[in-house]
CSV table of C-alpha atoms (C1' of nucleotides) in Angstrom, one decimal:
chain,number,residue,atom,x,y,z
A,1,MET,CA,0.0,0.0,0.0
A,2,SER,CA,1.2,3.5,-0.7
A,3,ASP,CA,2.0,5.0,2.7
A,4,GLY,CA,4.4,7.9,2.8
A,5,SER,CA,7.6,5.9,3.2
A,6,ASP,CA,7.1,4.0,0.0
A,7,LEU,CA,10.4,3.4,-1.7
A,8,ARG,CA,9.3,2.1,-5.1
A,9,LYS,CA,10.9,3.7,-8.1
A,10,ARG,CA,7.6,4.2,-9.8
A,11,ASN,CA,4.9,5.8,-7.8
A,12,ALA,CA,2.4,8.2,-9.4
A,13,GLU,CA,1.5,9.9,-6.2
A,14,ARG,CA,5.1,10.6,-5.2
A,15,THR,CA,6.0,11.8,-8.7
A,16,ARG,CA,3.0,14.1,-8.8
A,17,GLU,CA,4.0,15.6,-5.4
A,18,ALA,CA,7.5,16.0,-6.5
A,19,ILE,CA,6.5,17.9,-9.6
A,20,LEU,CA,4.1,20.1,-7.6
A,21,ALA,CA,6.8,21.0,-5.1
A,22,ALA,CA,9.3,21.8,-7.9
A,23,ALA,CA,6.6,23.9,-9.6
A,24,GLN,CA,6.1,25.9,-6.4
A,25,ASP,CA,9.8,26.4,-6.2
A,26,VAL,CA,10.2,27.5,-9.7
A,27,PHE,CA,7.0,29.5,-10.1
A,28,SER,CA,7.9,31.6,-7.0
A,29,THR,CA,11.4,32.6,-8.3
A,30,THR,CA,10.9,32.6,-12.1
A,31,PRO,CA,8.4,34.6,-14.2
A,32,TYR,CA,5.6,32.3,-15.4
A,33,GLY,CA,6.6,32.6,-19.1
A,34,GLU,CA,10.2,31.7,-18.4
A,35,ALA,CA,9.4,28.9,-16.1
A,36,SER,CA,9.6,25.9,-18.4
A,37,LEU,CA,8.1,22.5,-17.7
A,38,LYS,CA,11.4,21.0,-18.7
A,39,GLU,CA,13.1,22.8,-15.8
A,40,ILE,CA,10.4,22.0,-13.3
A,41,THR,CA,10.2,18.3,-14.2
A,42,HIS,CA,14.0,18.1,-14.3
A,43,ARG,CA,14.2,19.3,-10.7
A,44,ALA,CA,11.5,16.7,-9.8
A,45,GLY,CA,13.5,14.0,-11.5
A,46,ALA,CA,10.6,13.5,-13.9
A,47,ASN,CA,9.6,13.9,-17.5
A,48,PRO,CA,7.7,16.9,-19.0
A,49,ALA,CA,5.1,14.7,-20.5
A,50,LEU,CA,3.9,13.8,-17.0
A,51,VAL,CA,2.7,17.3,-16.4
A,52,SER,CA,0.0,16.8,-19.0
A,53,ARG,CA,-0.9,13.5,-17.5
A,54,TYR,CA,-1.0,14.6,-13.8
A,55,PHE,CA,-2.2,18.2,-14.1
A,56,GLY,CA,-3.6,18.7,-17.6
A,57,SER,CA,-1.5,21.7,-18.5
A,58,LYS,CA,1.0,24.2,-17.4
A,59,GLU,CA,-1.7,26.6,-16.3
A,60,LYS,CA,-3.4,23.9,-14.2
A,61,LEU,CA,-0.1,23.1,-12.6
A,62,PHE,CA,0.4,26.8,-11.9
A,63,GLU,CA,-3.1,26.9,-10.4
A,64,GLU,CA,-2.5,24.0,-8.1
A,65,ALA,CA,1.0,25.3,-7.1
A,66,LEU,CA,-0.4,28.7,-6.3
A,67,SER,CA,-3.4,27.3,-4.5
A,68,GLY,CA,-1.1,25.2,-2.3
A,69,ALA,CA,1.1,28.1,-1.5
A,70,LEU,CA,-1.6,30.7,-0.6
A,71,ASP,CA,-2.2,30.4,3.1
A,72,VAL,CA,-3.9,33.1,5.0
A,73,GLY,CA,-2.8,31.5,8.3
A,74,MET,CA,0.4,33.4,7.8
A,75,LEU,CA,-1.5,36.5,8.6
A,76,THR,CA,-4.5,35.5,10.7
A,77,SER,CA,-2.5,33.5,13.2
A,78,VAL,CA,-1.0,36.6,14.6
A,79,PRO,CA,-2.5,38.6,17.5
A,80,ARG,CA,-4.1,41.7,16.2
A,81,ASP,CA,-2.3,44.1,18.5
A,82,ARG,CA,1.1,42.8,17.3
A,83,PHE,CA,0.0,42.4,13.7
A,84,GLY,CA,2.2,45.0,12.1
A,85,GLU,CA,5.3,44.1,14.0
A,86,ALA,CA,4.9,40.4,13.5
A,87,ILE,CA,4.3,40.6,9.8
A,88,ALA,CA,7.0,43.1,9.2
A,89,GLU,CA,9.4,40.7,11.0
A,90,LEU,CA,8.2,37.8,8.9
A,91,PHE,CA,8.5,39.8,5.6
A,92,THR,CA,12.0,41.0,6.4
A,93,THR,CA,13.4,37.7,7.5
A,94,PRO,CA,14.5,35.8,4.4
A,95,SER,CA,13.6,32.2,4.7
A,96,GLN,CA,15.0,29.6,2.3
A,97,THR,CA,12.6,26.9,3.5
A,98,ARG,CA,9.1,28.4,3.3
A,99,ILE,CA,7.9,29.3,-0.2
A,100,ASN,CA,6.6,32.8,-0.6
A,101,PRO,CA,3.3,33.0,-2.5
A,102,LEU,CA,3.4,36.7,-3.3
A,103,PRO,CA,6.0,36.5,-6.1
A,104,MET,CA,3.8,33.9,-7.7
A,105,LEU,CA,0.9,36.3,-7.5
A,106,ILE,CA,3.0,39.0,-9.1
A,107,PHE,CA,4.2,36.7,-11.8
A,108,SER,CA,0.7,35.7,-12.5
A,109,ALA,CA,0.3,39.2,-14.1
A,110,ALA,CA,2.2,37.7,-17.0
A,111,ASN,CA,-0.8,36.6,-18.9
A,112,LYS,CA,-4.6,36.9,-18.8
A,113,GLU,CA,-5.1,33.2,-18.1
A,114,THR,CA,-2.9,33.2,-15.0
A,115,GLN,CA,-4.3,36.5,-13.9
A,116,ALA,CA,-7.8,35.0,-13.9
A,117,ILE,CA,-6.6,32.0,-12.0
A,118,ALA,CA,-4.8,34.2,-9.5
A,119,VAL,CA,-7.7,36.5,-8.9
A,120,ALA,CA,-10.1,33.6,-8.2
A,121,LEU,CA,-7.7,31.8,-5.8
A,122,LEU,CA,-6.8,35.1,-4.1
A,123,HIS,CA,-10.4,35.7,-3.3
A,124,LYS,CA,-11.1,32.2,-2.1
A,125,LYS,CA,-8.0,31.5,-0.1
A,126,ILE,CA,-7.0,35.0,1.1
A,127,MET,CA,-9.5,37.8,0.7
A,128,GLN,CA,-12.5,36.0,2.1
A,129,PRO,CA,-10.9,34.6,5.2
A,130,LEU,CA,-8.9,37.8,5.8
A,131,GLU,CA,-12.0,39.9,5.6
A,132,ARG,CA,-13.8,37.7,8.0
A,133,TRP,CA,-10.8,37.9,10.4
A,134,ILE,CA,-10.7,41.6,10.1
A,135,GLY,CA,-14.4,42.1,10.5
A,136,GLY,CA,-16.5,45.3,10.3
A,137,ALA,CA,-18.1,47.2,7.5
A,138,ASP,CA,-14.9,48.2,5.6
A,139,ALA,CA,-13.2,44.8,6.1
A,140,ALA,CA,-12.9,44.3,2.3
A,141,ALA,CA,-11.1,47.6,1.8
A,142,ARG,CA,-8.7,47.0,4.7
A,143,ALA,CA,-7.9,43.5,3.5
A,144,ALA,CA,-7.2,44.9,0.0
A,145,GLU,CA,-4.9,47.5,1.6
A,146,ILE,CA,-2.9,44.9,3.4
A,147,MET,CA,-2.5,43.0,0.2
A,148,ALA,CA,-1.4,46.2,-1.6
A,149,VAL,CA,1.3,47.0,0.9
A,150,SER,CA,2.6,43.5,1.1
A,151,THR,CA,2.7,42.9,-2.6
A,152,GLY,CA,4.3,46.3,-3.2
A,153,PHE,CA,7.0,45.5,-0.7
A,154,PHE,CA,7.8,42.1,-2.3
A,155,THR,CA,7.7,43.5,-5.8
A,156,PHE,CA,10.6,45.8,-4.9
A,157,GLN,CA,12.3,43.4,-2.6
A,158,LEU,CA,12.4,40.3,-4.8
A,159,ILE,CA,11.5,41.2,-8.4
A,160,LEU,CA,12.6,44.8,-9.2
A,161,PRO,CA,15.1,45.1,-6.4
A,162,LEU,CA,15.4,48.4,-4.7
A,163,GLN,CA,18.3,48.8,-2.3
A,164,PRO,CA,16.3,49.8,0.9
A,165,PHE,CA,14.2,46.6,0.7
A,166,GLN,CA,17.1,44.2,0.1
A,167,GLY,CA,17.8,41.3,2.5
A,168,ARG,CA,16.7,42.1,6.0
A,169,ALA,CA,16.0,45.7,5.1
A,170,ASP,CA,16.9,48.5,7.4
A,171,GLU,CA,15.3,49.4,10.7
A,172,GLY,CA,13.4,52.3,9.2
A,173,VAL,CA,11.8,50.2,6.5
A,174,ARG,CA,10.8,47.5,9.0
A,175,GLN,CA,9.2,50.2,11.2
A,176,TRP,CA,7.4,51.7,8.2
A,177,LEU,CA,6.0,48.2,7.3
A,178,ALA,CA,5.0,47.5,10.9
A,179,ARG,CA,3.2,50.8,11.3
A,180,SER,CA,1.5,50.8,7.9
A,181,LEU,CA,0.1,47.3,8.5
A,182,GLN,CA,-0.9,48.0,12.1
A,183,ALA,CA,-2.6,51.2,11.1
A,184,ILE,CA,-4.8,49.2,8.6
A,185,ILE,CA,-5.7,46.7,11.3
A,186,ASP,CA,-6.5,49.3,13.9
A,187,GLY,CA,-8.6,51.2,11.3
B,1,MET,CA,11.4,69.6,-44.4
B,2,SER,CA,9.9,67.5,-41.8
B,3,ASP,CA,8.1,69.7,-39.4
B,4,GLY,CA,5.3,68.2,-37.3
B,5,SER,CA,2.5,68.8,-39.9
B,6,ASP,CA,4.1,66.9,-42.7
B,7,LEU,CA,1.5,65.0,-44.7
B,8,ARG,CA,3.6,62.7,-46.8
B,9,LYS,CA,2.6,59.0,-46.7
B,10,ARG,CA,6.1,57.9,-46.0
B,11,ASN,CA,7.8,59.5,-43.1
B,12,ALA,CA,10.2,57.5,-41.0
B,13,GLU,CA,10.0,59.9,-38.0
B,14,ARG,CA,6.3,59.9,-38.0
B,15,THR,CA,6.1,56.1,-38.3
B,16,ARG,CA,8.6,55.7,-35.5
B,17,GLU,CA,6.6,57.9,-33.2
B,18,ALA,CA,3.3,56.2,-34.1
B,19,ILE,CA,4.8,52.8,-33.2
B,20,LEU,CA,6.2,54.1,-30.0
B,21,ALA,CA,2.9,55.6,-29.0
B,22,ALA,CA,1.1,52.4,-29.8
B,23,ALA,CA,3.7,50.5,-27.8
B,24,GLN,CA,3.1,52.6,-24.7
B,25,ASP,CA,-0.6,52.0,-25.1
B,26,VAL,CA,-0.3,48.2,-25.5
B,27,PHE,CA,2.5,47.6,-23.0
B,28,SER,CA,0.5,49.5,-20.3
B,29,THR,CA,-2.6,47.3,-20.7
B,30,THR,CA,-1.2,44.0,-21.9
B,31,PRO,CA,1.3,41.7,-20.3
B,32,TYR,CA,4.7,41.9,-22.1
B,33,GLY,CA,4.6,38.4,-23.3
B,34,GLU,CA,1.1,38.8,-24.8
B,35,ALA,CA,1.8,42.1,-26.3
B,36,SER,CA,2.6,41.2,-29.9
B,37,LEU,CA,4.5,43.4,-32.4
B,38,LYS,CA,1.8,42.5,-34.8
B,39,GLU,CA,-0.8,44.2,-32.6
B,40,ILE,CA,1.3,47.2,-31.8
B,41,THR,CA,2.3,47.9,-35.4
B,42,HIS,CA,-1.2,47.3,-36.6
B,43,ARG,CA,-2.5,50.0,-34.2
B,44,ALA,CA,0.2,52.3,-35.6
B,45,GLY,CA,-0.8,51.5,-39.1
B,46,ALA,CA,2.6,50.0,-39.7
B,47,ASN,CA,4.4,46.7,-40.4
B,48,PRO,CA,6.0,44.5,-37.7
B,49,ALA,CA,9.3,44.5,-39.6
B,50,LEU,CA,9.7,48.1,-38.9
B,51,VAL,CA,10.2,47.5,-35.2
B,52,SER,CA,13.5,45.8,-35.9
B,53,ARG,CA,14.5,48.7,-38.2
B,54,TYR,CA,13.6,51.6,-35.9
B,55,PHE,CA,14.1,50.1,-32.5
B,56,GLY,CA,16.3,47.0,-32.9
B,57,SER,CA,14.1,44.5,-31.0
B,58,LYS,CA,10.9,44.2,-29.0
B,59,GLU,CA,12.9,44.6,-25.8
B,60,LYS,CA,14.4,47.9,-27.0
B,61,LEU,CA,11.0,49.1,-28.0
B,62,PHE,CA,9.8,48.3,-24.5
B,63,GLU,CA,12.7,50.1,-23.0
B,64,GLU,CA,12.0,53.2,-25.0
B,65,ALA,CA,8.2,53.0,-24.3
B,66,LEU,CA,8.8,52.6,-20.6
B,67,SER,CA,11.4,55.3,-20.5
B,68,GLY,CA,9.1,57.8,-22.2
B,69,ALA,CA,6.2,56.9,-19.8
B,70,LEU,CA,8.2,57.2,-16.6
B,71,ASP,CA,7.9,60.7,-15.4
B,72,VAL,CA,8.7,61.7,-11.8
B,73,GLY,CA,7.0,65.1,-12.4
B,74,MET,CA,3.8,63.4,-11.6
B,75,LEU,CA,4.9,63.1,-8.0
B,76,THR,CA,7.4,66.0,-7.5
B,77,SER,CA,5.2,68.7,-9.0
B,78,VAL,CA,2.9,68.4,-6.0
B,79,PRO,CA,3.3,70.6,-2.8
B,80,ARG,CA,4.7,68.4,0.0
B,81,ASP,CA,2.0,69.3,2.5
B,82,ARG,CA,-0.7,68.1,0.1
B,83,PHE,CA,1.2,65.2,-1.3
B,84,GLY,CA,-0.9,62.3,-0.1
B,85,GLU,CA,-4.2,64.0,-0.9
B,86,ALA,CA,-3.1,65.0,-4.4
B,87,ILE,CA,-1.6,61.7,-5.4
B,88,ALA,CA,-4.5,59.7,-4.0
B,89,GLU,CA,-6.8,61.9,-6.1
B,90,LEU,CA,-4.7,61.3,-9.1
B,91,PHE,CA,-4.5,57.6,-8.6
B,92,THR,CA,-8.2,57.2,-8.1
B,93,THR,CA,-9.3,59.3,-11.0
B,94,PRO,CA,-9.2,57.1,-14.0
B,95,SER,CA,-7.8,58.9,-17.1
B,96,GLN,CA,-8.1,57.5,-20.6
B,97,THR,CA,-5.7,60.1,-22.0
B,98,ARG,CA,-2.6,59.9,-19.9
B,99,ILE,CA,-0.7,56.6,-20.0
B,100,ASN,CA,0.1,55.0,-16.6
B,101,PRO,CA,3.6,53.7,-16.4
B,102,LEU,CA,3.1,51.6,-13.3
B,103,PRO,CA,1.4,48.7,-15.1
B,104,MET,CA,4.3,48.6,-17.5
B,105,LEU,CA,6.6,48.3,-14.5
B,106,ILE,CA,4.5,45.5,-13.1
B,107,PHE,CA,4.4,43.7,-16.5
B,108,SER,CA,8.1,44.1,-16.7
B,109,ALA,CA,8.3,41.3,-14.1
B,110,ALA,CA,7.4,38.9,-16.9
B,111,ASN,CA,11.0,38.2,-17.8
B,112,LYS,CA,14.5,38.7,-16.6
B,113,GLU,CA,15.5,41.0,-19.5
B,114,THR,CA,12.6,43.4,-19.0
B,115,GLN,CA,13.1,43.3,-15.3
B,116,ALA,CA,16.7,44.5,-15.8
B,117,ILE,CA,15.5,47.2,-18.2
B,118,ALA,CA,12.8,48.3,-15.7
B,119,VAL,CA,15.2,48.4,-12.7
B,120,ALA,CA,17.7,50.6,-14.6
B,121,LEU,CA,15.1,53.0,-15.9
B,122,LEU,CA,13.3,53.1,-12.5
B,123,HIS,CA,16.5,54.2,-10.8
B,124,LYS,CA,17.4,56.8,-13.3
B,125,LYS,CA,14.0,58.3,-14.0
B,126,ILE,CA,12.2,57.9,-10.7
B,127,MET,CA,14.2,56.9,-7.7
B,128,GLN,CA,17.1,59.3,-8.1
B,129,PRO,CA,15.1,62.4,-8.7
B,130,LEU,CA,12.5,61.4,-6.1
B,131,GLU,CA,15.2,60.8,-3.5
B,132,ARG,CA,16.6,64.2,-4.2
B,133,TRP,CA,13.2,65.8,-3.9
B,134,ILE,CA,12.5,64.0,-0.6
B,135,GLY,CA,15.9,64.8,0.8
B,136,GLY,CA,17.4,63.7,4.1
B,137,ALA,CA,19.3,60.7,5.3
B,138,ASP,CA,16.5,58.1,4.7
B,139,ALA,CA,15.3,59.5,1.4
B,140,ALA,CA,16.1,56.3,-0.5
B,141,ALA,CA,14.0,54.2,1.9
B,142,ARG,CA,11.1,56.7,1.8
B,143,ALA,CA,11.2,56.8,-2.0
B,144,ALA,CA,11.0,53.0,-2.1
B,145,GLU,CA,8.1,53.0,0.3
B,146,ILE,CA,6.2,55.4,-2.0
B,147,MET,CA,6.8,53.1,-4.9
B,148,ALA,CA,5.7,50.1,-2.9
B,149,VAL,CA,2.4,51.6,-1.9
B,150,SER,CA,1.7,53.0,-5.4
B,151,THR,CA,2.6,49.8,-7.2
B,152,GLY,CA,0.7,47.7,-4.8
B,153,PHE,CA,-2.4,49.8,-5.3
B,154,PHE,CA,-2.2,49.6,-9.1
B,155,THR,CA,-1.5,45.9,-9.0
B,156,PHE,CA,-4.9,45.3,-7.4
B,157,GLN,CA,-6.7,48.1,-9.2
B,158,LEU,CA,-5.7,47.3,-12.8
B,159,ILE,CA,-4.1,43.9,-13.0
B,160,LEU,CA,-5.5,41.6,-10.3
B,161,PRO,CA,-8.7,43.5,-9.7
B,162,LEU,CA,-10.0,43.7,-6.1
B,163,GLN,CA,-13.3,45.3,-5.6
B,164,PRO,CA,-12.4,48.0,-3.1
B,165,PHE,CA,-9.8,49.4,-5.6
B,166,GLN,CA,-12.0,49.4,-8.7
B,167,GLY,CA,-12.9,52.6,-10.6
B,168,ARG,CA,-12.8,55.7,-8.4
B,169,ALA,CA,-12.5,53.5,-5.3
B,170,ASP,CA,-14.4,54.4,-2.2
B,171,GLU,CA,-13.8,57.3,0.2
B,172,GLY,CA,-12.1,55.0,2.8
B,173,VAL,CA,-9.6,53.7,0.3
B,174,ARG,CA,-8.8,57.2,-0.9
B,175,GLN,CA,-8.2,58.4,2.6
B,176,TRP,CA,-6.0,55.4,3.4
B,177,LEU,CA,-3.9,56.1,0.2
B,178,ALA,CA,-3.6,59.8,1.1
B,179,ARG,CA,-2.6,59.2,4.7
B,180,SER,CA,-0.2,56.4,3.8
B,181,LEU,CA,1.6,58.5,1.3
B,182,GLN,CA,1.6,61.7,3.4
B,183,ALA,CA,3.0,59.8,6.3
B,184,ILE,CA,5.9,58.7,4.2
B,185,ILE,CA,6.6,62.2,3.1
B,186,ASP,CA,6.3,63.7,6.6
B,187,GLY,CA,8.6,61.0,7.9
C,1,DC,C1',6.3,-17.0,-13.7
C,2,DT,C1',4.1,-14.2,-16.6
C,3,DC,C1',0.7,-11.1,-18.0
C,4,DG,C1',-1.4,-6.7,-17.9
C,5,DC,C1',-1.4,-2.3,-16.8
C,6,DA,C1',0.2,1.8,-14.7
C,7,DA,C1',4.3,4.7,-14.9
C,8,DG,C1',7.6,6.7,-17.4
C,9,DT,C1',10.2,8.2,-21.6
C,10,DA,C1',11.9,10.0,-26.2
C,11,DA,C1',10.8,12.1,-30.0
C,12,DA,C1',7.4,14.1,-33.1
C,13,DT,C1',4.1,17.6,-33.6
C,14,DC,C1',2.0,22.1,-33.1
C,15,DA,C1',1.6,26.8,-32.3
C,16,DC,C1',3.2,31.2,-32.3
C,17,DA,C1',5.6,35.2,-32.5
C,18,DA,C1',10.1,37.7,-33.2
C,19,DT,C1',13.3,38.6,-36.6
C,20,DT,C1',15.4,38.4,-41.3
C,21,DT,C1',15.3,38.5,-46.2
C,22,DA,C1',14.2,39.7,-50.5
C,23,DC,C1',11.4,42.5,-52.7
C,24,DT,C1',8.2,46.9,-54.1
C,25,DT,C1',7.3,51.7,-54.2
C,26,DA,C1',7.1,56.7,-52.9
C,27,DG,C1',9.3,60.8,-53.2
C,28,DC,C1',13.2,63.8,-53.8
C,29,DA,C1',17.1,65.5,-56.6
C,30,DA,C1',19.6,66.4,-60.7
D,1,DT,C1',11.8,62.7,-66.6
D,2,DT,C1',14.6,59.5,-64.7
D,3,DG,C1',16.9,57.2,-61.2
D,4,DC,C1',18.4,56.6,-56.7
D,5,DT,C1',17.5,55.9,-52.0
D,6,DA,C1',14.7,55.7,-48.0
D,7,DA,C1',10.4,53.7,-46.5
D,8,DG,C1',7.5,50.1,-46.4
D,9,DT,C1',5.8,45.3,-47.2
D,10,DA,C1',5.0,40.1,-47.5
D,11,DA,C1',6.6,36.1,-46.8
D,12,DA,C1',10.3,32.9,-45.2
D,13,DT,C1',13.0,31.7,-41.3
D,14,DT,C1',14.0,30.6,-36.7
D,15,DG,C1',13.6,29.5,-32.1
D,16,DT,C1',11.2,27.9,-28.4
D,17,DG,C1',8.4,25.4,-25.5
D,18,DA,C1',3.9,23.1,-24.5
D,19,DT,C1',1.5,19.2,-25.7
D,20,DT,C1',0.7,14.6,-28.1
D,21,DT,C1',2.0,10.2,-29.6
D,22,DA,C1',3.9,5.9,-29.8
D,23,DC,C1',6.7,3.3,-27.4
D,24,DT,C1',9.3,0.9,-23.2
D,25,DT,C1',9.6,-0.9,-18.7
D,26,DG,C1',8.8,-1.8,-13.8
D,27,DC,C1',6.0,-4.2,-10.7
D,28,DG,C1',2.3,-6.5,-8.5
D,29,DA,C1',-1.7,-9.8,-8.9
D,30,DG,C1',-3.0,-14.2,-9.8
DNA sequence: CTCGCAAGTAAATCACAATTTACTTAGCAA
DNA sequence: TTGCTAAGTAAATTGTGATTTACTTGCGAG
């Protein structure tokens, strides 16, 4: 039976997961159009033809990769009165292990198909729960504001690098991030 | 001689400008990879082969289009004590006439080449003059913060549409934008 | 053991758009 | 008027990468 410690060479489930993991890796560091299935499957030790078999298409693979990476818990697991501080700390502490979904979101701008996929998933997996967590009449606006600040920050930290946002960023930038985000939560 | 009112059918200067204008139009509304030279030159009433002649390549055309669109005057022509208010008003007042360079910046994430082009132009045409206009020790950080907020806003207004940012946006969003930007200027 | 099928592969196909090439034509100059 | 050159065009070329196809092989059931 296929439990997690299965050592067979051929194992559809395992291969599928390996491709998905590689896709999250690649899609969060490489623009969608430049992320090739050859590269992704190579990293997974698999063959490009399997993407079609297991996911249907590159776009569907992207959808599943993004869906798996989007996790509102990142935000909502933090106490409200420390929100800004905690998120600013998280954003400015580079982590090799955890994959960051925001670059994938930014890269999804690369074509209309992936834009549509991203908008739908963003609503379902982030905006709706985030709005509920925030609560109140203008929760939707405040949730959108949090996304705007976060995405803007990562755009210029990871994709179009500006010096002040590089690496751990400086104290001033961290404080700005913390205060901006806290102000949105406090309303 | 070729003054601006020249009516000849064949006029290299005129054609070049027409292609450039069409490119700014298309590149600011269509992801780079989906913006075809066929579409751009069609709008300009010209032929795709002319891009190669007048600009060298699609990337060079993009560079010139972005360069022409990036204009820090948008920001620095505003009095400092009304900065937030004025920019928020500008950002939330949809204009068909003026082309918005920020989507082009966001779309430039689509590949490493255009990223590099965008970063270089962003520095030269926006960050440097903006930092000088802001002044002080942490001017670079504050300039980057302004870009982050602005780009984040347009990402979710124009590219991955979130309801609260659509159209003129609501009063709460405008106030948030105004206050966020003003706070960065005030330090 | 061996058969059948699921898993995996290599190579062909398809699609598409940028760029190049070889050609046509408008417009100016002598 | 005639030719020469710059401007413009149509079609061929190229390159790339996703997807499909036809094939091979591992592996477990019976």
